[in-house]
Amino acid sequence: MVYEGIRGPSRPGVPDDQFGLGLARSRGPRIDGPWEKYPGNPILMDLPGNVGIGHGDLVQVGPAIYLYTATSPTTRGRYVLVRK
C-alpha cells in the first residue's frame, strides 16, 4: 500500500505543506491489515517550494512494480521516479 503522510506546516501561519509518501504491507490475506510500515519511509517527499506531492498509485507490469504520482503543472514539472 502507498499512503500519504504529513509533517505539518513548514512555518507558522501557513497551511500544511510538508507531505511524503510511504509504503506499508500486510502479510495476511485481509486488505484491512494489520500493516507493517517500510523502515525506509518516506519513499518520496516534497522539496522546498512544492505545494504537495499528491497521492501515489502502484501498478504492476510483469515482474516490475511502478509508482505513479500526481504533480501540479503550475508548481512542478514532470518527474519520473524509478526505485528498485
CSV table of C-alpha atoms in Angstrom, one decimal:
chain,number,residue,atom,x,y,z
A,1,MET,CA,0.0,0.0,0.0
A,2,VAL,CA,1.1,3.6,-0.7
A,3,TYR,CA,-0.1,6.2,1.8
A,4,GLU,CA,0.4,9.9,2.2
A,5,GLY,CA,1.6,11.4,5.4
A,6,ILE,CA,2.1,15.0,6.6
A,7,ARG,CA,4.6,16.7,8.9
A,8,GLY,CA,2.5,19.9,9.2
A,9,PRO,CA,3.3,23.4,8.1
A,10,SER,CA,6.9,24.5,7.4
A,11,ARG,CA,6.4,27.7,9.3
A,12,PRO,CA,3.7,29.3,11.5
A,13,GLY,CA,0.8,30.8,9.7
A,14,VAL,CA,0.9,28.6,6.5
A,15,PRO,CA,-1.3,25.6,5.8
A,16,ASP,CA,0.1,22.1,6.0
A,17,ASP,CA,2.7,21.9,3.2
A,18,GLN,CA,5.1,19.1,4.1
A,19,PHE,CA,3.9,15.8,2.6
A,20,GLY,CA,5.5,12.5,1.9
A,21,LEU,CA,4.6,9.0,0.5
A,22,GLY,CA,5.2,5.9,2.5
A,23,LEU,CA,4.9,2.1,1.8
A,24,ALA,CA,3.3,-0.5,4.0
A,25,ARG,CA,2.4,-4.1,3.6
A,26,SER,CA,0.1,-6.7,5.1
A,27,ARG,CA,1.4,-10.3,5.3
A,28,GLY,CA,-2.1,-11.7,5.8
A,29,PRO,CA,-4.9,-12.2,3.3
A,30,ARG,CA,-7.0,-9.2,4.7
A,31,ILE,CA,-6.9,-5.9,2.9
A,32,ASP,CA,-7.5,-4.0,6.2
A,33,GLY,CA,-4.2,-5.2,7.8
A,34,PRO,CA,-2.5,-5.4,10.1
A,35,TRP,CA,0.0,-3.2,8.3
A,36,GLU,CA,3.8,-3.1,8.6
A,37,LYS,CA,5.4,0.2,7.6
A,38,TYR,CA,8.5,0.1,5.4
A,39,PRO,CA,11.5,1.2,7.5
A,40,GLY,CA,12.9,3.3,4.6
A,41,ASN,CA,9.9,5.7,4.6
A,42,PRO,CA,9.2,8.2,3.3
A,43,ILE,CA,10.0,6.9,-0.2
A,44,LEU,CA,9.1,10.2,-1.8
A,45,MET,CA,8.8,13.6,-0.2
A,46,ASP,CA,8.3,17.3,-1.0
A,47,LEU,CA,11.2,19.6,-1.8
A,48,PRO,CA,11.2,23.3,-0.7
A,49,GLY,CA,8.8,25.3,-2.9
A,50,ASN,CA,6.5,22.4,-3.7
A,51,VAL,CA,2.8,22.5,-2.8
A,52,GLY,CA,2.3,18.8,-2.3
A,53,ILE,CA,3.2,15.6,-4.0
A,54,GLY,CA,-0.3,14.3,-4.3
A,55,HIS,CA,-1.1,10.6,-3.9
A,56,GLY,CA,0.6,7.6,-5.3
A,57,ASP,CA,-0.6,4.5,-7.2
A,58,LEU,CA,1.2,1.2,-7.6
A,59,VAL,CA,1.0,-0.6,-10.9
A,60,GLN,CA,2.5,-4.0,-11.7
A,61,VAL,CA,3.7,-4.6,-15.3
A,62,GLY,CA,5.2,-8.1,-15.5
A,63,PRO,CA,7.6,-8.5,-12.6
A,64,ALA,CA,8.2,-4.8,-12.1
A,65,ILE,CA,6.1,-2.5,-9.8
A,66,TYR,CA,5.9,1.2,-10.7
A,67,LEU,CA,4.8,4.1,-8.5
A,68,TYR,CA,2.9,6.9,-10.3
A,69,THR,CA,2.2,10.1,-8.5
A,70,ALA,CA,0.4,13.4,-9.4
A,71,THR,CA,2.1,16.7,-9.9
A,72,SER,CA,0.8,20.2,-10.5
A,73,PRO,CA,1.8,21.9,-13.8
A,74,THR,CA,1.9,25.3,-12.0
A,75,THR,CA,4.4,24.3,-9.3
A,76,ARG,CA,6.4,21.5,-10.8
A,77,GLY,CA,7.5,19.9,-14.0
A,78,ARG,CA,7.1,16.2,-14.9
A,79,TYR,CA,9.1,13.8,-12.8
A,80,VAL,CA,9.9,10.1,-13.2
A,81,LEU,CA,10.6,8.0,-10.1
A,82,VAL,CA,12.3,4.7,-10.5
A,83,ARG,CA,13.1,2.7,-7.4
A,84,LYS,CA,14.1,-1.0,-7.4
